[in-house]
PDB file of C-alpha atoms in Angstrom:
ATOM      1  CA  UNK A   1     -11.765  15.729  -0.791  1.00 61.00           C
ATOM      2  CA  UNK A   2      -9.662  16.156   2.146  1.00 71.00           C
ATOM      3  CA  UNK A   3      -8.205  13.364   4.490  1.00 68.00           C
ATOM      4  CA  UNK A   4      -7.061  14.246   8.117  1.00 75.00           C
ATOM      5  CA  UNK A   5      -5.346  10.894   8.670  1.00 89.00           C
ATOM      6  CA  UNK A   6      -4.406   7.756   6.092  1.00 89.00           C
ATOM      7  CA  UNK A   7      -3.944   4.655   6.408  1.00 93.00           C
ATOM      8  CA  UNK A   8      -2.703   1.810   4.724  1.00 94.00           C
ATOM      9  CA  UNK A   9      -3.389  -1.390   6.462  1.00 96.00           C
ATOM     10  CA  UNK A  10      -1.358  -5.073   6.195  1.00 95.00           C
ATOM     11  CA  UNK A  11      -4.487  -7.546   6.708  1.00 96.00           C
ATOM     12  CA  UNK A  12      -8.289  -7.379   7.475  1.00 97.00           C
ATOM     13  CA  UNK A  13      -7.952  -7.473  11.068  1.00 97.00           C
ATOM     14  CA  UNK A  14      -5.800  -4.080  10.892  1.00 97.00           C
ATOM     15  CA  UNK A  15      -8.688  -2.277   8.552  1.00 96.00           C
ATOM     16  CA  UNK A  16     -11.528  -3.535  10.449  1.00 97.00           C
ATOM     17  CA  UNK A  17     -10.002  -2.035  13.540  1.00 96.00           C
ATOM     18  CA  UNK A  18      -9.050   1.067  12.179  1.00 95.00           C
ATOM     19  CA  UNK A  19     -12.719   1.625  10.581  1.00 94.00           C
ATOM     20  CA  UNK A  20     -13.787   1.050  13.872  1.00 93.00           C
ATOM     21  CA  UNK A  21     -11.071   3.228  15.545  1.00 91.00           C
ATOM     22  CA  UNK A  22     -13.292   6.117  14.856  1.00 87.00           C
ATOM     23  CA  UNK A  23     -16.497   7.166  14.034  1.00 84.00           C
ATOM     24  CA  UNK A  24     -16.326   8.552  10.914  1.00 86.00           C
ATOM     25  CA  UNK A  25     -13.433   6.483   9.107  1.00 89.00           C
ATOM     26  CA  UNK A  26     -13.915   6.279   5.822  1.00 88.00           C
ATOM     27  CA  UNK A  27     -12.960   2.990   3.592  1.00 90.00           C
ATOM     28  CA  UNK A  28     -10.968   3.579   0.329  1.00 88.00           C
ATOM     29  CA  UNK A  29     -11.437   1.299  -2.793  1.00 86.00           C
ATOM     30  CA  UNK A  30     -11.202   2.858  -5.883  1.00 75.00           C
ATOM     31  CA  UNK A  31     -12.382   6.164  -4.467  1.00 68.00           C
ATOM     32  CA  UNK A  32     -13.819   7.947  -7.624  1.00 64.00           C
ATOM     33  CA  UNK A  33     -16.888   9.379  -5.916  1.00 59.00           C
ATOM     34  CA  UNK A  34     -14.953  10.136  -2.591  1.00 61.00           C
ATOM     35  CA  UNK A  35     -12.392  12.457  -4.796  1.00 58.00           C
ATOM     36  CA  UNK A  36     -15.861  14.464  -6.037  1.00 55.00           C
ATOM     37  CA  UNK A  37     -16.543  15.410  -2.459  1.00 61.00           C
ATOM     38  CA  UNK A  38     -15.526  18.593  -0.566  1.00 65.00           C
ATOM     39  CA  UNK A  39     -15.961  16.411   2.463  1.00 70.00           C
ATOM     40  CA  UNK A  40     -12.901  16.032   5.182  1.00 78.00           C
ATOM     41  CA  UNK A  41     -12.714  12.569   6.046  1.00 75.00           C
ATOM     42  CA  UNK A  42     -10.663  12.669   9.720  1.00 85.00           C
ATOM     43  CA  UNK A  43      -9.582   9.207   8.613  1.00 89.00           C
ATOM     44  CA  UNK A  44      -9.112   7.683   5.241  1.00 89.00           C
ATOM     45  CA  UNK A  45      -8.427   3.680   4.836  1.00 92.00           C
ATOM     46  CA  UNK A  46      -6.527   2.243   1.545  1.00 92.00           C
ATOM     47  CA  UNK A  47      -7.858  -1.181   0.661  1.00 94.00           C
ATOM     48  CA  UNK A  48      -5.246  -1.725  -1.698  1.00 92.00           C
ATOM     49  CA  UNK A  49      -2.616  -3.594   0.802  1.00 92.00           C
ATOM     50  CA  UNK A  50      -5.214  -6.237   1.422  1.00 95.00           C
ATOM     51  CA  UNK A  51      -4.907  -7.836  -2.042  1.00 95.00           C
ATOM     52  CA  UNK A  52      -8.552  -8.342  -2.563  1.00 97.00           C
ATOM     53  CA  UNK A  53      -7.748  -8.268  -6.815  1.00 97.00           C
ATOM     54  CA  UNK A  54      -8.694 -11.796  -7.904  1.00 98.00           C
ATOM     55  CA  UNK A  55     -11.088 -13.696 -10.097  1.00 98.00           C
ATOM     56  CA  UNK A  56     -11.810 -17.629  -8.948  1.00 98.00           C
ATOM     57  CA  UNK A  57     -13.609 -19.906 -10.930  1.00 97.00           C
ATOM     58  CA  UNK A  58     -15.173 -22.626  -8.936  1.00 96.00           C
ATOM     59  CA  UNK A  59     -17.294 -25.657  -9.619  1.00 92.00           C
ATOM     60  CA  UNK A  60     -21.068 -23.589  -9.995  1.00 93.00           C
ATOM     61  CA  UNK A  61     -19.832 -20.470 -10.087  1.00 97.00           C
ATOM     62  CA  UNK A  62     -16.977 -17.288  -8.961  1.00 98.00           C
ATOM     63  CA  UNK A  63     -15.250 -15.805  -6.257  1.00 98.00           C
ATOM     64  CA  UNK A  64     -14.438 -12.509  -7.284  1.00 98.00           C
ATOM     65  CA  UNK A  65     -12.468 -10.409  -4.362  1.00 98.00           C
ATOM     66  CA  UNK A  66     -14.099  -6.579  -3.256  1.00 97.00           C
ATOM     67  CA  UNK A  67     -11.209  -5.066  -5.400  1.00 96.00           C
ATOM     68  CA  UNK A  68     -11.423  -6.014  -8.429  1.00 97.00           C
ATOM     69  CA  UNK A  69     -11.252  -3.569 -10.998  1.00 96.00           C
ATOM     70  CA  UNK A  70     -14.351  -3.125 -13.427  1.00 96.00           C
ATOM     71  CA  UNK A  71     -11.908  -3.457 -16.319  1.00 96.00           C
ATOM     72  CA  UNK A  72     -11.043  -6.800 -14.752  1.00 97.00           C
ATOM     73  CA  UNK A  73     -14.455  -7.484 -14.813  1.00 97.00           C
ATOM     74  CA  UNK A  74     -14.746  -6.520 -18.291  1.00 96.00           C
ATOM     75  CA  UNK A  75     -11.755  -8.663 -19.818  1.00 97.00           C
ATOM     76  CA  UNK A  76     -12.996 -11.992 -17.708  1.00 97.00           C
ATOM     77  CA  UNK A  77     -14.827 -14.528 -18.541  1.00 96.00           C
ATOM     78  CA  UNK A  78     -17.671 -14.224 -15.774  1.00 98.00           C
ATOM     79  CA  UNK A  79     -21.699 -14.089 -16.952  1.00 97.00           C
ATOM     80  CA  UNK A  80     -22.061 -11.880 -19.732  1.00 97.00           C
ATOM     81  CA  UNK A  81     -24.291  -9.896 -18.024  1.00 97.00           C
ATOM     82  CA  UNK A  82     -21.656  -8.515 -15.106  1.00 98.00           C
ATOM     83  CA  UNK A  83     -19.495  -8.097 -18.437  1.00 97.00           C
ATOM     84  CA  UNK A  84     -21.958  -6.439 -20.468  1.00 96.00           C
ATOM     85  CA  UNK A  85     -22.762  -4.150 -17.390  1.00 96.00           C
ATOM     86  CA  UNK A  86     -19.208  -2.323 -16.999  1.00 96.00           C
ATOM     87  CA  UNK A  87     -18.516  -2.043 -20.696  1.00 94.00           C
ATOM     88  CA  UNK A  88     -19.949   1.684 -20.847  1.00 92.00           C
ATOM     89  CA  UNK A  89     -19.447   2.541 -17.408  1.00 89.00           C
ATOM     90  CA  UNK A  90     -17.191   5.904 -17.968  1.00 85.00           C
ATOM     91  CA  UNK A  91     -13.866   5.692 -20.228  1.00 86.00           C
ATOM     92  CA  UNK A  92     -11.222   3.230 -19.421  1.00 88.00           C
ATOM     93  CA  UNK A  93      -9.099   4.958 -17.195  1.00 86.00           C
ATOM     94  CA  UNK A  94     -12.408   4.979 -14.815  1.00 87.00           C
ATOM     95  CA  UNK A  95     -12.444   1.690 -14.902  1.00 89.00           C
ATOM     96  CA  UNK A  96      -9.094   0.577 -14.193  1.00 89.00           C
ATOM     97  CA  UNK A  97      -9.881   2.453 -10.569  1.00 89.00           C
ATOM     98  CA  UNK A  98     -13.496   2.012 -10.036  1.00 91.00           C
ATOM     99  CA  UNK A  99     -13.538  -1.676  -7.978  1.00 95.00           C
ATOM    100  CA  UNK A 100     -16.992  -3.934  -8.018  1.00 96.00           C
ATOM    101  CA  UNK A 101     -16.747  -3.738  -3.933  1.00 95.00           C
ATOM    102  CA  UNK A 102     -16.821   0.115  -4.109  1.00 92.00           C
ATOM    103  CA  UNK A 103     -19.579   0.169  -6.734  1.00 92.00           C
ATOM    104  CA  UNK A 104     -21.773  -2.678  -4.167  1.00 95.00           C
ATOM    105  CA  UNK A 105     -21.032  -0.851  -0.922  1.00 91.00           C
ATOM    106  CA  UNK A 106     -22.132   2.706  -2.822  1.00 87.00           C
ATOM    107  CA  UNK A 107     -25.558   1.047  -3.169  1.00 89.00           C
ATOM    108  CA  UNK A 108     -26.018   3.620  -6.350  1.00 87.00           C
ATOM    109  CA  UNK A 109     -29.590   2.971  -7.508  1.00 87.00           C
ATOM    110  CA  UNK A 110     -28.191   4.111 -11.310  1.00 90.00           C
ATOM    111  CA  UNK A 111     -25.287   1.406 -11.139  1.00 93.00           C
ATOM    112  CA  UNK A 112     -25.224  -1.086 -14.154  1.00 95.00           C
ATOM    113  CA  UNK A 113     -23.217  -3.411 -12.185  1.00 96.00           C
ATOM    114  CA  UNK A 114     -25.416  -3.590  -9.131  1.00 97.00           C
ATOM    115  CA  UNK A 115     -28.326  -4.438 -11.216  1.00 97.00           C
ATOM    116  CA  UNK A 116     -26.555  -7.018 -12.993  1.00 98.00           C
ATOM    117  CA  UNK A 117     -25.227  -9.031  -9.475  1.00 98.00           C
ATOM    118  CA  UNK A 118     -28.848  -8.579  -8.662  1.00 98.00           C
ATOM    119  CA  UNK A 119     -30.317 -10.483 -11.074  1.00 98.00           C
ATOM    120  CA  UNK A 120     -27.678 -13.132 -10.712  1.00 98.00           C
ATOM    121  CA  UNK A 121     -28.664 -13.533  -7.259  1.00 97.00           C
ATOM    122  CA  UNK A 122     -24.987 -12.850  -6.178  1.00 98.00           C
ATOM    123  CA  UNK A 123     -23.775 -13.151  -2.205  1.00 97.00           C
ATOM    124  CA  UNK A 124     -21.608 -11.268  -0.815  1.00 98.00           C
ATOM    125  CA  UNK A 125     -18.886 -11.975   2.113  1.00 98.00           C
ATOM    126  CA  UNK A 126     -18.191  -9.434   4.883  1.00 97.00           C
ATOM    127  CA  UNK A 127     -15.124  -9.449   7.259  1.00 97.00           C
ATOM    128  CA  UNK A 128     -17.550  -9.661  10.565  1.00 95.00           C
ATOM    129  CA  UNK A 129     -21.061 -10.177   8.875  1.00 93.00           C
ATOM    130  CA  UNK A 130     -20.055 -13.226   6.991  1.00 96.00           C
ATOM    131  CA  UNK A 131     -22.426 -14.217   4.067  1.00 96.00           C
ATOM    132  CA  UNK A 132     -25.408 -11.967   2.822  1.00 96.00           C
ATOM    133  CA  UNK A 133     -27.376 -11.838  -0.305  1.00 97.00           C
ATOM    134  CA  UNK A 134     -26.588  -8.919  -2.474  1.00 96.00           C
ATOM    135  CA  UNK A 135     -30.650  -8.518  -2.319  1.00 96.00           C
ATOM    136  CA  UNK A 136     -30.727  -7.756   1.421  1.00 96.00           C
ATOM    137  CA  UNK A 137     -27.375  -5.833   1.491  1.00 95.00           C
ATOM    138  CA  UNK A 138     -29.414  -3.835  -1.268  1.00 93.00           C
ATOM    139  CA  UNK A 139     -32.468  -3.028   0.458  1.00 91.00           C
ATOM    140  CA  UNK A 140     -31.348  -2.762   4.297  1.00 91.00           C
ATOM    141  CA  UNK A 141     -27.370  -2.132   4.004  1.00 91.00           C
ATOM    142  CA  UNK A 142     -25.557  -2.819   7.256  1.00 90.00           C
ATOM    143  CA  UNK A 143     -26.135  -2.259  10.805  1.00 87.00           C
ATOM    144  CA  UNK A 144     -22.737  -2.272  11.725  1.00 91.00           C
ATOM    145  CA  UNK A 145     -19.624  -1.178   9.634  1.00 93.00           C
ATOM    146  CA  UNK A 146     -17.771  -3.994   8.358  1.00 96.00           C
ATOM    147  CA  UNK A 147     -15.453  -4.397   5.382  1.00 97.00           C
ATOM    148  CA  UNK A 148     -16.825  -6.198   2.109  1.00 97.00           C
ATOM    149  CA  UNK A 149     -14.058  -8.979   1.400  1.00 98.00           C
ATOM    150  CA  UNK A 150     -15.146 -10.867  -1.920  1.00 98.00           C
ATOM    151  CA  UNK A 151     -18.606 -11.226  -3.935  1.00 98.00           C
ATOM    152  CA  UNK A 152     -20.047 -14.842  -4.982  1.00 98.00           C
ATOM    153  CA  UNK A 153     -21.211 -14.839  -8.335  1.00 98.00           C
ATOM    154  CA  UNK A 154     -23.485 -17.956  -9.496  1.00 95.00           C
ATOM    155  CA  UNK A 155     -22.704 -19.384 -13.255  1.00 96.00           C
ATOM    156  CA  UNK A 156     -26.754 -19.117 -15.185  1.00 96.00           C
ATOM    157  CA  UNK A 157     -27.543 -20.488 -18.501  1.00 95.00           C
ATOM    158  CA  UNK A 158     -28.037 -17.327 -19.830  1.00 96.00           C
ATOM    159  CA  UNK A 159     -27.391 -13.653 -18.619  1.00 97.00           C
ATOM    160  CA  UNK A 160     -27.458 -10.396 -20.432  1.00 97.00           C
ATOM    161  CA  UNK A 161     -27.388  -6.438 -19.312  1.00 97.00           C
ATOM    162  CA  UNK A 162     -29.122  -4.055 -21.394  1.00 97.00           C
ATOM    163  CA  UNK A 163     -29.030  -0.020 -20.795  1.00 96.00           C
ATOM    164  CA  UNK A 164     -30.064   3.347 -22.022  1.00 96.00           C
ATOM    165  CA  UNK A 165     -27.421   6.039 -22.149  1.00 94.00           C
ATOM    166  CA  UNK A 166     -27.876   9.474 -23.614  1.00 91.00           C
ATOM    167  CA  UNK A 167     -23.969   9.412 -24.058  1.00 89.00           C
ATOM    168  CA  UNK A 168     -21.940   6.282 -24.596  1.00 83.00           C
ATOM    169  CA  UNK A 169     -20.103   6.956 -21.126  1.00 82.00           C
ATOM    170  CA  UNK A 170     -23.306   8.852 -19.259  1.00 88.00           C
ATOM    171  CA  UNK A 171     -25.040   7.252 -16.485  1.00 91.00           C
ATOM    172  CA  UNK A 172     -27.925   4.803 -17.159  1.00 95.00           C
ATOM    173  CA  UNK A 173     -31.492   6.747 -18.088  1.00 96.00           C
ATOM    174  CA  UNK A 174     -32.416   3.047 -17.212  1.00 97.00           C
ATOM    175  CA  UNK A 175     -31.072  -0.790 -17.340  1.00 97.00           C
ATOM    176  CA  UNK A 176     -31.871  -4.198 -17.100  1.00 98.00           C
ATOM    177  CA  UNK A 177     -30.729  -7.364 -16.241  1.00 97.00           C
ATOM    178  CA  UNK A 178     -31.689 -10.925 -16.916  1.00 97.00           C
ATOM    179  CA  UNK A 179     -30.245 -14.653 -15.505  1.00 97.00           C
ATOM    180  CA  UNK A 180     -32.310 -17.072 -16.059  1.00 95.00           C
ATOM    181  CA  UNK A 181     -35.803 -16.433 -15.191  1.00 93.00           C
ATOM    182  CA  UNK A 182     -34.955 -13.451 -12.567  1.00 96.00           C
ATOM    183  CA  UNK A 183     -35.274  -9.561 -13.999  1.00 98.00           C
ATOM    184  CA  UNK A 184     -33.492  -6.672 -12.368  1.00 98.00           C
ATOM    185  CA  UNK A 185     -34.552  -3.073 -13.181  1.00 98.00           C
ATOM    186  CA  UNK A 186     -32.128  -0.551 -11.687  1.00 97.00           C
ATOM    187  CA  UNK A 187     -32.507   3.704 -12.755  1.00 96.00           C
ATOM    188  CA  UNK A 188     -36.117   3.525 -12.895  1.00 95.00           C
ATOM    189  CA  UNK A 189     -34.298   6.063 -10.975  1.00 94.00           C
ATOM    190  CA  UNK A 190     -35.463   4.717  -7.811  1.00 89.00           C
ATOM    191  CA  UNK A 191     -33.689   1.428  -6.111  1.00 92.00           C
ATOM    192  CA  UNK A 192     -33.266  -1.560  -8.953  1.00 95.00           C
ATOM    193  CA  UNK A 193     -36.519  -4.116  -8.542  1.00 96.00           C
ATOM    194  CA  UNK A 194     -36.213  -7.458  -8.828  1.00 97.00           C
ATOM    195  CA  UNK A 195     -39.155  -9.960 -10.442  1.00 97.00           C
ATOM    196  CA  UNK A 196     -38.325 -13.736  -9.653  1.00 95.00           C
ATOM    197  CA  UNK A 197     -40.241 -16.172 -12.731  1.00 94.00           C
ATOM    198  CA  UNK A 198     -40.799 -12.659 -15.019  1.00 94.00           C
ATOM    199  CA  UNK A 199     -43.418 -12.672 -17.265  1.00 92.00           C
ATOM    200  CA  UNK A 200     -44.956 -10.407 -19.664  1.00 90.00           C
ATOM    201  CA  UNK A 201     -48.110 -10.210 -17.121  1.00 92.00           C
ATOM    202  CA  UNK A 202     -45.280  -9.521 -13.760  1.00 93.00           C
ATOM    203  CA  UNK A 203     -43.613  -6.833 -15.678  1.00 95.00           C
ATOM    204  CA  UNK A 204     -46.606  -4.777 -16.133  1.00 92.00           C
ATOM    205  CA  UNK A 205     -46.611  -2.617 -13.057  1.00 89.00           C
ATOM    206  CA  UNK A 206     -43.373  -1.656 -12.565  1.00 96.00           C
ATOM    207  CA  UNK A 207     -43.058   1.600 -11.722  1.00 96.00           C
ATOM    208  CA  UNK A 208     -40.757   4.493 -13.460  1.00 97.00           C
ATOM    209  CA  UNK A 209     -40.250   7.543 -12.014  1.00 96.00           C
ATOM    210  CA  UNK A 210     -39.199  11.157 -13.182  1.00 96.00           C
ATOM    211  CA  UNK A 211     -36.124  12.839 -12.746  1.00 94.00           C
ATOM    212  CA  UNK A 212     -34.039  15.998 -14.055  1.00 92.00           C
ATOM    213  CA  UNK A 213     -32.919  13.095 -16.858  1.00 92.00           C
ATOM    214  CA  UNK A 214     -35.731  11.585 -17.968  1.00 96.00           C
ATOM    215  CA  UNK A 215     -39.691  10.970 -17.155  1.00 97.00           C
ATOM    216  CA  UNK A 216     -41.117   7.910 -15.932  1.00 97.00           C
ATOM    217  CA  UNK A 217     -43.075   7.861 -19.577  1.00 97.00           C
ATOM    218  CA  UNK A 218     -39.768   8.325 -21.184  1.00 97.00           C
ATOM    219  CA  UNK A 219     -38.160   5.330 -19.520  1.00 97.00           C
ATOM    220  CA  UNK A 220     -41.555   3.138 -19.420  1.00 97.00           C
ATOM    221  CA  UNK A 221     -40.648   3.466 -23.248  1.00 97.00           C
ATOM    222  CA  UNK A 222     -37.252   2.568 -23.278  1.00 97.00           C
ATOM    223  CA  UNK A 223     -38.030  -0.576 -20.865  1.00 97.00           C
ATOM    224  CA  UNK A 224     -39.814  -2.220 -23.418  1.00 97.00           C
ATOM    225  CA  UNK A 225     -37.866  -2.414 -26.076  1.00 97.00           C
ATOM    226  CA  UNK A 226     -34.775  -3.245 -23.640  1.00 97.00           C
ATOM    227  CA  UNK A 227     -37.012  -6.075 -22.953  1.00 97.00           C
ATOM    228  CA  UNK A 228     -38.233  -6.799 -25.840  1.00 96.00           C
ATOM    229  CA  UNK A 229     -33.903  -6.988 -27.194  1.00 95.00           C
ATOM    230  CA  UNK A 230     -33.362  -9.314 -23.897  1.00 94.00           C
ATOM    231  CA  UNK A 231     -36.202 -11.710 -24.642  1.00 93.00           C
ATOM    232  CA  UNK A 232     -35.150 -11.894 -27.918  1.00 94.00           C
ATOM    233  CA  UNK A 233     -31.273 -12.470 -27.115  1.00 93.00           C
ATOM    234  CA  UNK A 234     -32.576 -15.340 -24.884  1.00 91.00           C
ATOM    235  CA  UNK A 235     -34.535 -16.883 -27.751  1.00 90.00           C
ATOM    236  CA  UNK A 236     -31.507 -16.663 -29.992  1.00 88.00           C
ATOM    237  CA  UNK A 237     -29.653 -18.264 -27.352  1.00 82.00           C
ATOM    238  CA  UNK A 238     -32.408 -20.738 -26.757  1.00 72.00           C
ATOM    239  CA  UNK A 239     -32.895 -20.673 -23.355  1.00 53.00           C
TER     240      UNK A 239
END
């Protein structure tokens, strides 16, 4: 990776014009994947001034701000499934940089923690854009650039994140999410599918594809006895 310009801005106002100072300015969370690149980025913005880093709790559910760490995440006390989702997700020291706004705004079809906010049904806040549901943002992204500010995270009766990894830190061969009665199924590897009122009959068809990691066969496999593991979790838990 190599930046031409960078930029720390003061507030939101500052970063939203600067992203829109030029046309490709590039936003800066935690900036794992970005460092990977041999891209030149003519203009590189810092979230880290804006102090998006914070947890709320409020009456039904949480405010949790773009820049939150995963290992904040991790040590909280939000639905088990967003905490079960980031436990695995590289070593440590990953992430204490990776942030949950980078990992939304990435839209990585293999992301644990996208699955998981889509089964919750989470909304997120933009700058500009105001309010969208993760589901859209998932599906149709943004028309304009805008600046992801905090995520809304509803509190379920139950919640649990389930996942396949060849190695404990390795990306997802597949994973699943449950809340309530909505199922998300993210690596299948194509974009994470959500069933509203799941049932045994609903889950059927889902389609799993092939990849350089895994066949669709392969992960058809490991799908139902993730399943079967969730189902049984919610039993135990007797929802």
């Amino acid at each position: 990776m190599k930046a031409l310009d960078y930029k720390i801005p003061s507030d939101l106002d500052e970063a939203y014009d600067l992203l829109n100072s030029r046309k490709n300015a590039t936003l800066l969370a935690g900036g794992l994947f970005i460092r990977l690149q041999k891209n030149t980025h003519p203009l590189l913005i810092d979230l880290n001034g804006l102090n998006l880093d914070y947890i709320k709790e409020i009456k039904d559910g949480y405010i949790v701000g773009a820049m939150t760490s995963l290992r904040s995440l991790e040590k909280s006390n939000l639905p088990k499934a967003v905490v079960d989702s980031v436990k695995q997700i590289s070593g440590i020291g990953v992430r204490n940089m990776a942030t949950i706004g980078g990992s939304i705004c990435g839209r990585y079809p293999f992301s644990d923690i996208n699955t998981a906010l889509l089964a919750l049904d989470a909304y997120l806040v933009f700058f500009k854009n105001g309010k969208i549901s993760m589901t859209e943002f998932y599906k149709k992204g943004l028309i304009e650039k805008d600046i992801l500010v905090e995520i809304y995270i509803k509190k379920p009766k139950f919640s649990a994140t389930k996942y396949f990894k060849k190695v404990y830190t390795d990306l997802s061969i597949l994973n699943i999410s449950v809340a309530d009665n909505r199922l998300a199924v993210g690596a299948r590897p194509g974009k994470t599918m959500v069933i509203e009122h799941f049932d045994d009959e609903s889950i059927a068809n889902i389609p799993f594809g092939d990849d350089y990691r895994a066949s669709g066969e392969y992960r058809k496999a490991i799908f139902k006895a993730l399943y079967t593991d969730l189902l049984e979790e919610r039993s135990a838990y007797g929802s």
